[in-house]
GROMACS .gro file of N, CA and C in nm:
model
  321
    1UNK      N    1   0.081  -0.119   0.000
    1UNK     CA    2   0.000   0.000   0.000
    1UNK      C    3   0.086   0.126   0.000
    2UNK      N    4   0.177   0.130   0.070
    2UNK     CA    5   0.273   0.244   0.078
    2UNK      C    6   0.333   0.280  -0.058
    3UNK      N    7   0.410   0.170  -0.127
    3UNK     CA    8   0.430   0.205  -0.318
    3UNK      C    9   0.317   0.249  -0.379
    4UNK      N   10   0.222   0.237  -0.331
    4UNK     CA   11   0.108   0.297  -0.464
    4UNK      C   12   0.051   0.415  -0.367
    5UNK      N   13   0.097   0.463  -0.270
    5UNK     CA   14   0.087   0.619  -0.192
    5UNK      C   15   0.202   0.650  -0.273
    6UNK      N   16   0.294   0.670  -0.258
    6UNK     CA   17   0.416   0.688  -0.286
    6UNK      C   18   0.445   0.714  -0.459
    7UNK      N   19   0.395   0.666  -0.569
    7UNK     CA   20   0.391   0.643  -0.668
    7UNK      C   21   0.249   0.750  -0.724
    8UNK      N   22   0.144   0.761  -0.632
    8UNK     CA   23   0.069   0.846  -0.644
    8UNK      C   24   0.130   1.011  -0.611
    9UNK      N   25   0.204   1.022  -0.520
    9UNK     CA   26   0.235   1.134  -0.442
    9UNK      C   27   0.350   1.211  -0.512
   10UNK      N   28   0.419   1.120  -0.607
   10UNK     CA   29   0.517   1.172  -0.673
   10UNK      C   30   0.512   1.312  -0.768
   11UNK      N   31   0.564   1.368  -0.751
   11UNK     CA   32   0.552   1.484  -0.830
   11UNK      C   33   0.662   1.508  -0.963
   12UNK      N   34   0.734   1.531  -0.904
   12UNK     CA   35   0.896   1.527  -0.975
   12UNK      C   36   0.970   1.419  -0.984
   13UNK      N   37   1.031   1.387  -1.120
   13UNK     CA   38   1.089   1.293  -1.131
   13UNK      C   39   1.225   1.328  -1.152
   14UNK      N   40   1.372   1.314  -1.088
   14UNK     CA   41   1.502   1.369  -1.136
   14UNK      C   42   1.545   1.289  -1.147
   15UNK      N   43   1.636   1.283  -1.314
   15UNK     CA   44   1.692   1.131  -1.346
   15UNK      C   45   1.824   1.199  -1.412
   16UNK      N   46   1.865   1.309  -1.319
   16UNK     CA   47   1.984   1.405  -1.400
   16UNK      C   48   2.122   1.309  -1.359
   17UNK      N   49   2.181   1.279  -1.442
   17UNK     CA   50   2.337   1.187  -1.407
   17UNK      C   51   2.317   1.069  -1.425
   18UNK      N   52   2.196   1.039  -1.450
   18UNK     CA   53   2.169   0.826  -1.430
   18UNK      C   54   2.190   0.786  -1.540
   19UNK      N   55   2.255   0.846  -1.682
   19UNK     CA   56   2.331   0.768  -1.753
   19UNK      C   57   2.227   0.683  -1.810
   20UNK      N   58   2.091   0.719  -1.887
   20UNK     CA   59   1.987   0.677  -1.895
   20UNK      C   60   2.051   0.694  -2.035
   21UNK      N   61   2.008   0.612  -2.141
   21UNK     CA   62   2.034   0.612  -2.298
   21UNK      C   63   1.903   0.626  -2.359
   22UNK      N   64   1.780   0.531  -2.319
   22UNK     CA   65   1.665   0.504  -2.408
   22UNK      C   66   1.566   0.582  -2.294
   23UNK      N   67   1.435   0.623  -2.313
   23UNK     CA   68   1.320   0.616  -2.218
   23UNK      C   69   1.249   0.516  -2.273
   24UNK      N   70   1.228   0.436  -2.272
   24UNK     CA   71   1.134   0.348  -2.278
   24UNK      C   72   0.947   0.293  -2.215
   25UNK      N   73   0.880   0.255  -2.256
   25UNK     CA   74   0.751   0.213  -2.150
   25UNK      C   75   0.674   0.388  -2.102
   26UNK      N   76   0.638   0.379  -2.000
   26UNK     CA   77   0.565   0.512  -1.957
   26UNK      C   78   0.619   0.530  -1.818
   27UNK      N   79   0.536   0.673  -1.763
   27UNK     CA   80   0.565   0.651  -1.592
   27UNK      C   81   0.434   0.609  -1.566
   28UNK      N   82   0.384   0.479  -1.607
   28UNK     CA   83   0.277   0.458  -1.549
   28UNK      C   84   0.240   0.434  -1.389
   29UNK      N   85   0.165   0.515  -1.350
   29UNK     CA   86   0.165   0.474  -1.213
   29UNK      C   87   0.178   0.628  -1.133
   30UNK      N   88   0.222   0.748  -1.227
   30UNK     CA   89   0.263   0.830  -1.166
   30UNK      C   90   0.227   0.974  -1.192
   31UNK      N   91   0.050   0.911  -1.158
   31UNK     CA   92  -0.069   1.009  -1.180
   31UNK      C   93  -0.048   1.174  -1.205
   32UNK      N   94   0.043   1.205  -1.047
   32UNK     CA   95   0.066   1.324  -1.027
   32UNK      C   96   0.160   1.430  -1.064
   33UNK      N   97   0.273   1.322  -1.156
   33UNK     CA   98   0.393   1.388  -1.173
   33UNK      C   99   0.379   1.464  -1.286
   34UNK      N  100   0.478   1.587  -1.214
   34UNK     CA  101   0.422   1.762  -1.314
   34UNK      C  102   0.551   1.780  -1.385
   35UNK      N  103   0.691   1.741  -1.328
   35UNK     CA  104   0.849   1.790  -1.370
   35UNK      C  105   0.932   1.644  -1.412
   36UNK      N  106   0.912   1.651  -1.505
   36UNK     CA  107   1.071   1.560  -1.536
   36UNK      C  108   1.192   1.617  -1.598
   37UNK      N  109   1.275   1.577  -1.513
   37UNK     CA  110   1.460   1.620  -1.523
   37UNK      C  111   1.532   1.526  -1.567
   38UNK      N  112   1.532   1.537  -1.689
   38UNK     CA  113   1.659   1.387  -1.758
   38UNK      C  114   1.744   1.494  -1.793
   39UNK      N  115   1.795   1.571  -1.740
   39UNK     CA  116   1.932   1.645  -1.773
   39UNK      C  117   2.053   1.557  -1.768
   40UNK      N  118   2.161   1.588  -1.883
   40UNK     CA  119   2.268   1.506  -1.837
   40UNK      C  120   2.281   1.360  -1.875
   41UNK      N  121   2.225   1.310  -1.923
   41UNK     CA  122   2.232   1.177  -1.947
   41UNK      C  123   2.234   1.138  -2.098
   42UNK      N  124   2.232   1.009  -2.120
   42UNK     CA  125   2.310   0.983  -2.266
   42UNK      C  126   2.177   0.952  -2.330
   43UNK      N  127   2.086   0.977  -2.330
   43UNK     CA  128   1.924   0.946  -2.410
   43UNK      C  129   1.950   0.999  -2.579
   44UNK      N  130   1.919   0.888  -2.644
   44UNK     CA  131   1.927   0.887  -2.742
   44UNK      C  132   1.807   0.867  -2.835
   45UNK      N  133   1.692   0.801  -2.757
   45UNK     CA  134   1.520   0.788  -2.810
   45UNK      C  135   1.445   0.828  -2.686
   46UNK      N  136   1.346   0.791  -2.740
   46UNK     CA  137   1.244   0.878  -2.651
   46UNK      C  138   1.113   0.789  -2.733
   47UNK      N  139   1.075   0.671  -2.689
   47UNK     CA  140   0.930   0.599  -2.720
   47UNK      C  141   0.818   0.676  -2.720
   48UNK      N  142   0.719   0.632  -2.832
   48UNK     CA  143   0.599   0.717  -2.831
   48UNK      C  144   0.529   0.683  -2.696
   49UNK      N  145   0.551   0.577  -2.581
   49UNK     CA  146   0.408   0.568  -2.558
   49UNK      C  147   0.510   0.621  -2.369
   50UNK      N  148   0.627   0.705  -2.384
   50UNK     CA  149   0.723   0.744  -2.275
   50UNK      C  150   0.602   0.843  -2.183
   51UNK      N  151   0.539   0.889  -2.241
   51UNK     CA  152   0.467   1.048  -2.165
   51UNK      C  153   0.301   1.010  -2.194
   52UNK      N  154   0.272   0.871  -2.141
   52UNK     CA  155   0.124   0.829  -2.166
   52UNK      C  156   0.061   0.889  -2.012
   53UNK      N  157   0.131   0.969  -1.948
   53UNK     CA  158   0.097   1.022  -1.790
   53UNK      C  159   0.093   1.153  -1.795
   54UNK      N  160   0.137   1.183  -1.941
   54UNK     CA  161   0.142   1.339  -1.976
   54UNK      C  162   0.021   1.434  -1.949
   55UNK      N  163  -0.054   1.409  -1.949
   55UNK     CA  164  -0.187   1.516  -1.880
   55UNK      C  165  -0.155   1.571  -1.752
   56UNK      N  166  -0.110   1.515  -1.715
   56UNK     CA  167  -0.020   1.646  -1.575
   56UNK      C  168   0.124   1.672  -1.623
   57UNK      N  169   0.226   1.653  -1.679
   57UNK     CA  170   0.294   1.715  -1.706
   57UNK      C  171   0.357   1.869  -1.757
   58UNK      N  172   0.419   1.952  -1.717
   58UNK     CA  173   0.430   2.065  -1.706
   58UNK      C  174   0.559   2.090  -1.763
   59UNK      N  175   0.690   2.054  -1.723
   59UNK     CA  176   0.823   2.107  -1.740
   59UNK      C  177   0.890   1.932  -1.785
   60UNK      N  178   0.978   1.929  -1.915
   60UNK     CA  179   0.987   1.785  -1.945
   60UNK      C  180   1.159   1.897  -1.941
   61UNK      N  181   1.269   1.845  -1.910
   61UNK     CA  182   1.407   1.885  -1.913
   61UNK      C  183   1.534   1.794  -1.971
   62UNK      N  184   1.510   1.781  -2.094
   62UNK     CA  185   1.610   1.679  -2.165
   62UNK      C  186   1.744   1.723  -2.201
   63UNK      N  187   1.810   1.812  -2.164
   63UNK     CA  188   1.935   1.916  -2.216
   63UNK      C  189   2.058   1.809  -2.146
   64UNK      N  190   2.177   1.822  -2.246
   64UNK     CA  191   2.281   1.770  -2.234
   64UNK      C  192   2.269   1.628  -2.237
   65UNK      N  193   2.164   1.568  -2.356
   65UNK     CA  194   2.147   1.435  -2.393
   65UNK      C  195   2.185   1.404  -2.496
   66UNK      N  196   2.170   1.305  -2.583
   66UNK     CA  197   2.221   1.281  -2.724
   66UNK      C  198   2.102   1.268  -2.836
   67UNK      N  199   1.992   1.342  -2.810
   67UNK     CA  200   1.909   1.318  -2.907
   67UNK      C  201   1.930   1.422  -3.019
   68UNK      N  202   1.863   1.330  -3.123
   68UNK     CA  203   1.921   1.420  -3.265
   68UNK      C  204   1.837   1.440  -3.347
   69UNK      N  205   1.700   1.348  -3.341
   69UNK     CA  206   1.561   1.366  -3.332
   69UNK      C  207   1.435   1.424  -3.245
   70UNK      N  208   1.386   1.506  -3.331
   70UNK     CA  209   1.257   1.561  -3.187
   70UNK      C  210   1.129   1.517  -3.299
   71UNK      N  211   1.067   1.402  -3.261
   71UNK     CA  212   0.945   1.362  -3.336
   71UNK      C  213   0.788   1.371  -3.278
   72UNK      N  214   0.716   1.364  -3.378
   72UNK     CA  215   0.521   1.385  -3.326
   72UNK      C  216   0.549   1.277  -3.226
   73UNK      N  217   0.616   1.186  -3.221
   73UNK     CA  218   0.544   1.047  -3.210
   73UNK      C  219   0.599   1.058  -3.066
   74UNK      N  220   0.740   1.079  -3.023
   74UNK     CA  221   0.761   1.149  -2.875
   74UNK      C  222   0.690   1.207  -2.748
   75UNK      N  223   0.662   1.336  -2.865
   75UNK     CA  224   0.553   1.427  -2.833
   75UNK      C  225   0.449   1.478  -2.794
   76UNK      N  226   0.370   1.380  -2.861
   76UNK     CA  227   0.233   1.386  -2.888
   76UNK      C  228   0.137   1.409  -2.765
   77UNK      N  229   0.172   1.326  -2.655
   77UNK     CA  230   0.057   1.330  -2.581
   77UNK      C  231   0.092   1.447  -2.457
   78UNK      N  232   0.218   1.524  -2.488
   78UNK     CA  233   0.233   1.662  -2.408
   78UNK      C  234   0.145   1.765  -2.414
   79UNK      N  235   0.024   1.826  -2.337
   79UNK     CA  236  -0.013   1.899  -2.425
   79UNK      C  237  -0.047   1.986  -2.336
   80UNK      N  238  -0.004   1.976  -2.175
   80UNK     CA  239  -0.028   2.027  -2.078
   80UNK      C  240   0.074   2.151  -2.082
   81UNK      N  241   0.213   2.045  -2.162
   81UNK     CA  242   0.346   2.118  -2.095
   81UNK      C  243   0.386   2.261  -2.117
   82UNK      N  244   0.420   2.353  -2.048
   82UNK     CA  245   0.429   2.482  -2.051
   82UNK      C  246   0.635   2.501  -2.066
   83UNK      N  247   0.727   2.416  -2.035
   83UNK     CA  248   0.817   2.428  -2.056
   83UNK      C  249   0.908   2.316  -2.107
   84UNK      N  250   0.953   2.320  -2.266
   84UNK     CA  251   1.028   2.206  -2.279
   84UNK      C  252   1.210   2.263  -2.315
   85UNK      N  253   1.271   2.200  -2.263
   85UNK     CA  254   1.437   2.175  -2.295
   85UNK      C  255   1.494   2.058  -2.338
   86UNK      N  256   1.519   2.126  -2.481
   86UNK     CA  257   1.629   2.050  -2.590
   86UNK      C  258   1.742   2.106  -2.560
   87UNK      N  259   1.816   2.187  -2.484
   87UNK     CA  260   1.927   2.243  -2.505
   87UNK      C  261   2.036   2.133  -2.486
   88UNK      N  262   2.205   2.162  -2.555
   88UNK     CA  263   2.256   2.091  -2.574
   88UNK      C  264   2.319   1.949  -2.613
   89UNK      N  265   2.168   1.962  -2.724
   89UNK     CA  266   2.141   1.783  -2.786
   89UNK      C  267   2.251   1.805  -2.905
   90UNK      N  268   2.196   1.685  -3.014
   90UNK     CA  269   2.264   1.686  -3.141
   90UNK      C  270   2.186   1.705  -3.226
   91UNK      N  271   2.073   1.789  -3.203
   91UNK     CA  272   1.945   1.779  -3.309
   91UNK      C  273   1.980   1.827  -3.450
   92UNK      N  274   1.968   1.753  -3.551
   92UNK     CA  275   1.977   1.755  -3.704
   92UNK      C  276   1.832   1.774  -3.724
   93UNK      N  277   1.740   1.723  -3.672
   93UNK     CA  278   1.561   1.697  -3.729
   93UNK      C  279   1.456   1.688  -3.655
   94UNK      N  280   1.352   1.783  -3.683
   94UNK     CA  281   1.260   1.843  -3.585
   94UNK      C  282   1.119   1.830  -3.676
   95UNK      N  283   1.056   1.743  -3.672
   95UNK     CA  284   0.951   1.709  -3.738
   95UNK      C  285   0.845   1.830  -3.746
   96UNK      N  286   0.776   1.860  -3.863
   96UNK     CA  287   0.714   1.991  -3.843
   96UNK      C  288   0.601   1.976  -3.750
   97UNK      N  289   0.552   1.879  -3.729
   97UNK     CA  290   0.392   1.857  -3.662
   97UNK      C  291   0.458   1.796  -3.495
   98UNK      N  292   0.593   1.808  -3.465
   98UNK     CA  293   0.635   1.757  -3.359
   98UNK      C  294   0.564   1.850  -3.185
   99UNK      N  295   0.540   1.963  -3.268
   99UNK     CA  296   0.473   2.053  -3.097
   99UNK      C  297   0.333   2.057  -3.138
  100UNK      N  298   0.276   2.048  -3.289
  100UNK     CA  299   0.110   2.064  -3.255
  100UNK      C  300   0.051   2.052  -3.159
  101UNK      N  301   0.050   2.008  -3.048
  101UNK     CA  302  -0.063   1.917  -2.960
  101UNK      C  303   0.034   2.028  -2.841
  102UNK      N  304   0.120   2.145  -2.886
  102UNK     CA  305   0.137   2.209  -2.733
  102UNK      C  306   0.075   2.320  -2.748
  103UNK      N  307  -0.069   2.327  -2.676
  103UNK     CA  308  -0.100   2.469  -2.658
  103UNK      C  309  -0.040   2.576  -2.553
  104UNK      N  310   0.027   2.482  -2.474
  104UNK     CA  311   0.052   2.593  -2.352
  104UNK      C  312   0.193   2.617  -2.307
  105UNK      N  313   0.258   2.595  -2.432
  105UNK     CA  314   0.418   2.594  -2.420
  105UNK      C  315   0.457   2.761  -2.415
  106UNK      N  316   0.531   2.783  -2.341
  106UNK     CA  317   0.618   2.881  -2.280
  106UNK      C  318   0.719   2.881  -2.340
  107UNK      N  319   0.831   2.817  -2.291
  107UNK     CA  320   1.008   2.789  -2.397
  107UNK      C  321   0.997   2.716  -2.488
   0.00000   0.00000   0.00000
C-alpha cells in the first residue's frame, strides 16, 4: 500500500546523471507527476508511448542528452506542458507537426 501512496504522491521525477540512454515504457503509475529532469544523461530515443501520464505534465528537461531527433510520435501526448528543454542535444531533425498538440508551451 505504501508504493502505490508513494507512486501516487510523486511529483517530480530527477533522473539528472543516471546515464539513462533510451526512455522506454511510460511513468505509469505516476498520476501526479508535473516535472521531469533527464538532464545530463546519454538518451538517445524517446518511445511514443514514454509520456502516456502526460496530462499532468508541465516542465519535461532533456538538455545535455544525445538526441538528434525531436518527433510527433515522442511528443504527442504533451499537451499540458508549458516548458520544454532540448538544449545541448545533437538535433539535425525536428519534425514539423512535432509541438502541434502544445498549446501551452512557454520555452
Amino acid at each position: 500500500m505504501r508504493a502505490i501512496f508513494i507512486l501516487y504522491m510523486t511529483k517530480a521525477l530527477f533522473l539528472d546523471k543516471a546515464f539513462a540512454s533510451n526512455i522506454y515504457g511510460s511513468f505509469t503509475g505516476l498520476v501526479n507527476l508535473t516535472n521531469i529532469f533527464a538532464k545530463n544523461n546519454v538518451i538517445t530515443k524517446i518511445s511514443g508511448t514514454a509520456f502516456d501520464v502526460a496530462n499532468t505534465i508541465s516542465l519535461v528537461d532533456l538538455s545535455e542528452n544525445s538526441l538528434t531527433k525531436i518527433t510527433q510520435e515522442m511528443l504527442h501526448k504533451l499537451k499540458v506542458v508549458t516548458e520544454l528543454n532540448f538544449s545541448s542535444n545533437a538535433i539535425y531533425s525536428v519534425e514539423t507537426s512535432a509541438f502541434t498538440n502544445m498549446d501551452k508551451i512557454a520555452k
